[in-house]
Amino acid sequence: MRVALCIAAETARPMIYRPYAQEDFIALYAIEEACFQPPLRFGRGYMRRLVHAANAATWIADDNGRMAGFAIVDWRRDAGVVTAYIQTIEVAADQRRRGVGGELLRCVEQSARAAGAALLWLHVDEENSAAIHLYETHGFCREVREENYYARSRAALVLVKLLPPES
Ligand SMILES: CC(C)(COP(=O)(O)OP(=O)(O)OC[C@H]1O[C@@H](n2cnc3c(N)ncnc32)[C@H](O)[C@@H]1OP(=O)(O)O)[C@@H](O)C(=O)NCCC(=O)NCCS
């Protein structure tokens, strides 16, 4: 047993963060189903549109071939200014508090910067203290509270982060 464990440790690859591929959808949606119950859950069709949108990037946390989490960001240009919006970040329950969410956040921020975004923003359930901590740890600030944003009259916080050009 001890020999087998050593071999496993030597051959184990670290978590990698990579762009979404079409064959990821089933595992990605399984994480969505584990993280959110209806009516808060994204529908399968809506999720497919998000991950295939031209103005979006989906990042996968890949733990030796098993999906540990994912994040989706999209962006739009209005009057010459690009803003990016985090649609979601989700980490499988048994992989949380290991920095996966933080790394996924770094990946989506990188995609937003590459798209020329000056600002990254999102909605988060005001009762989702884990996610709010994650975002605030990574430099997001509370902008406004939106009453009844989510189903069942749940309020959202809008969090924003300015993305000054990197020197
Ligand atoms: C929110 C979520 C993505 C965080 O993922 P994670 O991989 O656990 O995050 P990390 O390990 O990178 O944590 C980074 C920081 O976020 C904060 N944080 C994360 N989970 C937390 C928790 N349960 N309670 C308090 N702070 C928490 C901490 O500041 C943490 O840093 P620390 O571990 O050094 O204290 C994860 O809990 C999740 O998938 N939740 C369900 C889906 C969801 O609600 N997504 C948000 C949609 S807006």
GROMACS .gro file of N, CA and C in nm, residues 23-108:
model
  258
   23GLU      N    1  -1.610   1.882  -2.504
   23GLU     CA    2  -1.636   1.758  -2.428
   23GLU      C    3  -1.646   1.782  -2.276
   24ASP      N    4  -1.624   1.906  -2.232
   24ASP     CA    5  -1.631   1.937  -2.089
   24ASP      C    6  -1.775   1.958  -2.041
   25PHE      N    7  -1.871   1.969  -2.134
   25PHE     CA    8  -2.002   2.020  -2.092
   25PHE      C    9  -2.069   1.934  -1.983
   26ILE      N   10  -2.062   1.803  -1.998
   26ILE     CA   11  -2.134   1.717  -1.902
   26ILE      C   12  -2.079   1.738  -1.760
   27ALA      N   13  -1.947   1.738  -1.748
   27ALA     CA   14  -1.888   1.756  -1.615
   27ALA      C   15  -1.916   1.897  -1.562
   28LEU      N   16  -1.911   1.994  -1.652
   28LEU     CA   17  -1.937   2.134  -1.611
   28LEU      C   18  -2.081   2.146  -1.559
   29TYR      N   19  -2.174   2.087  -1.631
   29TYR     CA   20  -2.313   2.104  -1.588
   29TYR      C   21  -2.341   2.023  -1.460
   30ALA      N   22  -2.268   1.915  -1.440
   30ALA     CA   23  -2.284   1.838  -1.315
   30ALA      C   24  -2.242   1.924  -1.196
   31ILE      N   25  -2.141   2.008  -1.213
   31ILE     CA   26  -2.100   2.098  -1.104
   31ILE      C   27  -2.208   2.204  -1.081
   32GLU      N   28  -2.263   2.256  -1.192
   32GLU     CA   29  -2.374   2.353  -1.178
   32GLU      C   30  -2.490   2.290  -1.098
   33GLU      N   31  -2.524   2.164  -1.131
   33GLU     CA   32  -2.635   2.098  -1.061
   33GLU      C   33  -2.603   2.074  -0.914
   34ALA      N   34  -2.475   2.050  -0.885
   34ALA     CA   35  -2.438   2.027  -0.745
   34ALA      C   36  -2.436   2.158  -0.666
   35CYS      N   37  -2.402   2.268  -0.733
   35CYS     CA   38  -2.387   2.396  -0.663
   35CYS      C   39  -2.519   2.470  -0.644
   36PHE      N   40  -2.610   2.459  -0.740
   36PHE     CA   41  -2.732   2.540  -0.736
   36PHE      C   42  -2.856   2.457  -0.760
   37GLN      N   43  -2.959   2.484  -0.681
   37GLN     CA   44  -3.090   2.421  -0.701
   37GLN      C   45  -3.177   2.517  -0.783
   38PRO      N   46  -3.274   2.463  -0.863
   38PRO     CA   47  -3.370   2.552  -0.927
   38PRO      C   48  -3.447   2.629  -0.818
   39PRO      N   49  -3.487   2.750  -0.840
   39PRO     CA   50  -3.478   2.826  -0.966
   39PRO      C   51  -3.348   2.905  -0.981
   40LEU      N   52  -3.253   2.885  -0.891
   40LEU     CA   53  -3.129   2.963  -0.900
   40LEU      C   54  -3.030   2.903  -1.000
   41ARG      N   55  -3.054   2.779  -1.039
   41ARG     CA   56  -2.962   2.710  -1.130
   41ARG      C   57  -2.977   2.761  -1.274
   42PHE      N   58  -2.864   2.776  -1.346
   42PHE     CA   59  -2.871   2.807  -1.489
   42PHE      C   60  -2.927   2.685  -1.562
   43GLY      N   61  -3.018   2.708  -1.657
   43GLY     CA   62  -3.069   2.598  -1.739
   43GLY      C   63  -2.959   2.545  -1.831
   44ARG      N   64  -2.977   2.420  -1.873
   44ARG     CA   65  -2.877   2.356  -1.959
   44ARG      C   66  -2.856   2.436  -2.091
   45GLY      N   67  -2.967   2.479  -2.152
   45GLY     CA   68  -2.957   2.552  -2.278
   45GLY      C   69  -2.889   2.687  -2.259
   46TYR      N   70  -2.925   2.754  -2.149
   46TYR     CA   71  -2.863   2.884  -2.120
   46TYR      C   72  -2.712   2.866  -2.099
   47MET      N   73  -2.678   2.760  -2.026
   47MET     CA   74  -2.536   2.735  -1.998
   47MET      C   75  -2.459   2.704  -2.127
   48ARG      N   76  -2.523   2.628  -2.216
   48ARG     CA   77  -2.457   2.598  -2.345
   48ARG      C   78  -2.432   2.727  -2.423
   49ARG      N   79  -2.531   2.817  -2.422
   49ARG     CA   80  -2.513   2.943  -2.495
   49ARG      C   81  -2.399   3.025  -2.434
   50LEU      N   82  -2.392   3.024  -2.302
   50LEU     CA   83  -2.284   3.099  -2.237
   50LEU      C   84  -2.147   3.047  -2.277
   51VAL      N   85  -2.129   2.916  -2.269
   51VAL     CA   86  -1.994   2.863  -2.293
   51VAL      C   87  -1.954   2.869  -2.440
   52HIS      N   88  -2.053   2.882  -2.529
   52HIS     CA   89  -2.021   2.888  -2.672
   52HIS      C   90  -2.024   3.029  -2.728
   53ALA      N   91  -2.054   3.128  -2.645
   53ALA     CA   92  -2.064   3.266  -2.695
   53ALA      C   93  -1.926   3.313  -2.744
   54ALA      N   94  -1.931   3.397  -2.849
   54ALA     CA   95  -1.805   3.445  -2.908
   54ALA      C   96  -1.735   3.543  -2.814
   55ASN      N   97  -1.813   3.621  -2.742
   55ASN     CA   98  -1.755   3.726  -2.656
   55ASN      C   99  -1.745   3.675  -2.511
   56ALA      N  100  -1.697   3.554  -2.494
   56ALA     CA  101  -1.692   3.494  -2.359
   56ALA      C  102  -1.573   3.399  -2.349
   57ALA      N  103  -1.532   3.375  -2.226
   57ALA     CA  104  -1.427   3.275  -2.201
   57ALA      C  105  -1.469   3.189  -2.083
   58THR      N  106  -1.450   3.059  -2.098
   58THR     CA  107  -1.479   2.965  -1.989
   58THR      C  108  -1.348   2.894  -1.954
   59TRP      N  109  -1.318   2.897  -1.824
   59TRP     CA  110  -1.195   2.834  -1.774
   59TRP      C  111  -1.231   2.711  -1.691
   60ILE      N  112  -1.149   2.608  -1.707
   60ILE     CA  113  -1.171   2.482  -1.636
   60ILE      C  114  -1.053   2.456  -1.541
   61ALA      N  115  -1.085   2.420  -1.416
   61ALA     CA  116  -0.982   2.369  -1.324
   61ALA      C  117  -0.984   2.218  -1.340
   62ASP      N  118  -0.874   2.164  -1.387
   62ASP     CA  119  -0.866   2.023  -1.428
   62ASP      C  120  -0.770   1.951  -1.333
   63ASP      N  121  -0.827   1.862  -1.251
   63ASP     CA  122  -0.749   1.789  -1.152
   63ASP      C  123  -0.724   1.648  -1.204
   64ASN      N  124  -0.616   1.635  -1.279
   64ASN     CA  125  -0.584   1.504  -1.336
   64ASN      C  126  -0.699   1.444  -1.416
   65GLY      N  127  -0.765   1.523  -1.497
   65GLY     CA  128  -0.873   1.473  -1.581
   65GLY      C  129  -1.010   1.483  -1.517
   66ARG      N  130  -1.016   1.521  -1.390
   66ARG     CA  131  -1.146   1.539  -1.324
   66ARG      C  132  -1.170   1.689  -1.305
   67MET      N  133  -1.289   1.735  -1.343
   67MET     CA  134  -1.314   1.878  -1.333
   67MET      C  135  -1.336   1.918  -1.187
   68ALA      N  136  -1.255   2.013  -1.141
   68ALA     CA  137  -1.268   2.059  -1.002
   68ALA      C  138  -1.351   2.186  -0.994
   69GLY      N  139  -1.363   2.257  -1.106
   69GLY     CA  140  -1.440   2.381  -1.105
   69GLY      C  141  -1.432   2.449  -1.240
   70PHE      N  142  -1.509   2.556  -1.252
   70PHE     CA  143  -1.507   2.632  -1.378
   70PHE      C  144  -1.551   2.775  -1.350
   71ALA      N  145  -1.521   2.861  -1.446
   71ALA     CA  146  -1.564   3.001  -1.437
   71ALA      C  147  -1.593   3.053  -1.577
   72ILE      N  148  -1.692   3.141  -1.586
   72ILE     CA  149  -1.732   3.197  -1.716
   72ILE      C  150  -1.736   3.350  -1.705
   73VAL      N  151  -1.670   3.415  -1.800
   73VAL     CA  152  -1.676   3.561  -1.809
   73VAL      C  153  -1.718   3.599  -1.951
   74ASP      N  154  -1.799   3.704  -1.965
   74ASP     CA  155  -1.825   3.755  -2.100
   74ASP      C  156  -1.808   3.906  -2.099
   75TRP      N  157  -1.808   3.966  -2.215
   75TRP     CA  158  -1.780   4.110  -2.222
   75TRP      C  159  -1.858   4.173  -2.336
   76ARG      N  160  -1.873   4.306  -2.324
   76ARG     CA  161  -1.943   4.382  -2.428
   76ARG      C  162  -1.881   4.520  -2.440
   77ARG      N  163  -1.898   4.579  -2.557
   77ARG     CA  164  -1.845   4.714  -2.580
   77ARG      C  165  -1.962   4.809  -2.593
   78ASP      N  166  -1.962   4.914  -2.512
   78ASP     CA  167  -2.065   5.018  -2.518
   78ASP      C  168  -1.994   5.152  -2.528
   79ALA      N  169  -2.028   5.228  -2.634
   79ALA     CA  170  -1.967   5.360  -2.655
   79ALA      C  171  -1.814   5.352  -2.643
   80GLY      N  172  -1.758   5.249  -2.700
   80GLY     CA  173  -1.612   5.237  -2.703
   80GLY      C  174  -1.549   5.182  -2.577
   81VAL      N  175  -1.629   5.157  -2.473
   81VAL     CA  176  -1.573   5.106  -2.347
   81VAL      C  177  -1.612   4.958  -2.329
   82VAL      N  178  -1.513   4.874  -2.304
   82VAL     CA  179  -1.540   4.732  -2.283
   82VAL      C  180  -1.556   4.704  -2.134
   83THR      N  181  -1.666   4.637  -2.098
   83THR     CA  182  -1.683   4.592  -1.960
   83THR      C  183  -1.704   4.441  -1.962
   84ALA      N  184  -1.651   4.374  -1.862
   84ALA     CA  185  -1.661   4.227  -1.856
   84ALA      C  186  -1.743   4.189  -1.734
   85TYR      N  187  -1.816   4.080  -1.747
   85TYR     CA  188  -1.911   4.037  -1.643
   85TYR      C  189  -1.884   3.890  -1.608
   86ILE      N  190  -1.866   3.862  -1.483
   86ILE     CA  191  -1.845   3.722  -1.441
   86ILE      C  192  -1.982   3.656  -1.427
   87GLN      N  193  -2.009   3.561  -1.515
   87GLN     CA  194  -2.137   3.491  -1.510
   87GLN      C  195  -2.144   3.396  -1.392
   88THR      N  196  -2.033   3.327  -1.366
   88THR     CA  197  -2.030   3.238  -1.250
   88THR      C  198  -1.888   3.185  -1.226
   89ILE      N  199  -1.864   3.146  -1.102
   89ILE     CA  200  -1.745   3.069  -1.065
   89ILE      C  201  -1.796   2.959  -0.974
   90GLU      N  202  -1.761   2.835  -1.004
   90GLU     CA  203  -1.813   2.723  -0.924
   90GLU      C  204  -1.704   2.619  -0.903
   91VAL      N  205  -1.692   2.576  -0.779
   91VAL     CA  206  -1.590   2.476  -0.743
   91VAL      C  207  -1.661   2.358  -0.677
   92ALA      N  208  -1.625   2.238  -0.716
   92ALA     CA  209  -1.685   2.117  -0.657
   92ALA      C  210  -1.663   2.120  -0.505
   93ALA      N  211  -1.763   2.073  -0.430
   93ALA     CA  212  -1.759   2.088  -0.284
   93ALA      C  213  -1.632   2.029  -0.222
   94ASP      N  214  -1.586   1.916  -0.272
   94ASP     CA  215  -1.469   1.851  -0.211
   94ASP      C  216  -1.336   1.916  -0.254
   95GLN      N  217  -1.344   2.023  -0.333
   95GLN     CA  218  -1.220   2.090  -0.378
   95GLN      C  219  -1.211   2.233  -0.327
   96ARG      N  220  -1.304   2.271  -0.240
   96ARG     CA  221  -1.306   2.411  -0.196
   96ARG      C  222  -1.200   2.442  -0.090
   97ARG      N  223  -1.171   2.567  -0.072
   97ARG     CA  224  -1.074   2.621   0.025
   97ARG      C  225  -0.933   2.570  -0.003
   98ARG      N  226  -0.904   2.547  -0.131
   98ARG     CA  227  -0.767   2.509  -0.171
   98ARG      C  228  -0.713   2.608  -0.272
   99GLY      N  229  -0.781   2.718  -0.292
   99GLY     CA  230  -0.732   2.819  -0.385
   99GLY      C  231  -0.783   2.804  -0.528
  100VAL      N  232  -0.869   2.705  -0.554
  100VAL     CA  233  -0.916   2.684  -0.691
  100VAL      C  234  -1.000   2.803  -0.738
  101GLY      N  235  -1.094   2.848  -0.654
  101GLY     CA  236  -1.178   2.962  -0.691
  101GLY      C  237  -1.092   3.085  -0.720
  102GLY      N  238  -0.991   3.108  -0.639
  102GLY     CA  239  -0.903   3.223  -0.659
  102GLY      C  240  -0.829   3.215  -0.791
  103GLU      N  241  -0.782   3.095  -0.825
  103GLU     CA  242  -0.710   3.079  -0.953
  103GLU      C  243  -0.804   3.099  -1.070
  104LEU      N  244  -0.926   3.047  -1.059
  104LEU     CA  245  -1.024   3.067  -1.167
  104LEU      C  246  -1.055   3.215  -1.184
  105LEU      N  247  -1.061   3.284  -1.071
  105LEU     CA  248  -1.087   3.429  -1.077
  105LEU      C  249  -0.972   3.500  -1.150
  106ARG      N  250  -0.850   3.458  -1.121
  106ARG     CA  251  -0.735   3.517  -1.192
  106ARG      C  252  -0.745   3.491  -1.342
  107CYS      N  253  -0.789   3.369  -1.379
  107CYS     CA  254  -0.802   3.335  -1.522
  107CYS      C  255  -0.905   3.423  -1.591
  108VAL      N  256  -1.023   3.440  -1.527
  108VAL     CA  257  -1.126   3.520  -1.595
  108VAL      C  258  -1.083   3.667  -1.601
   0.00000   0.00000   0.00000
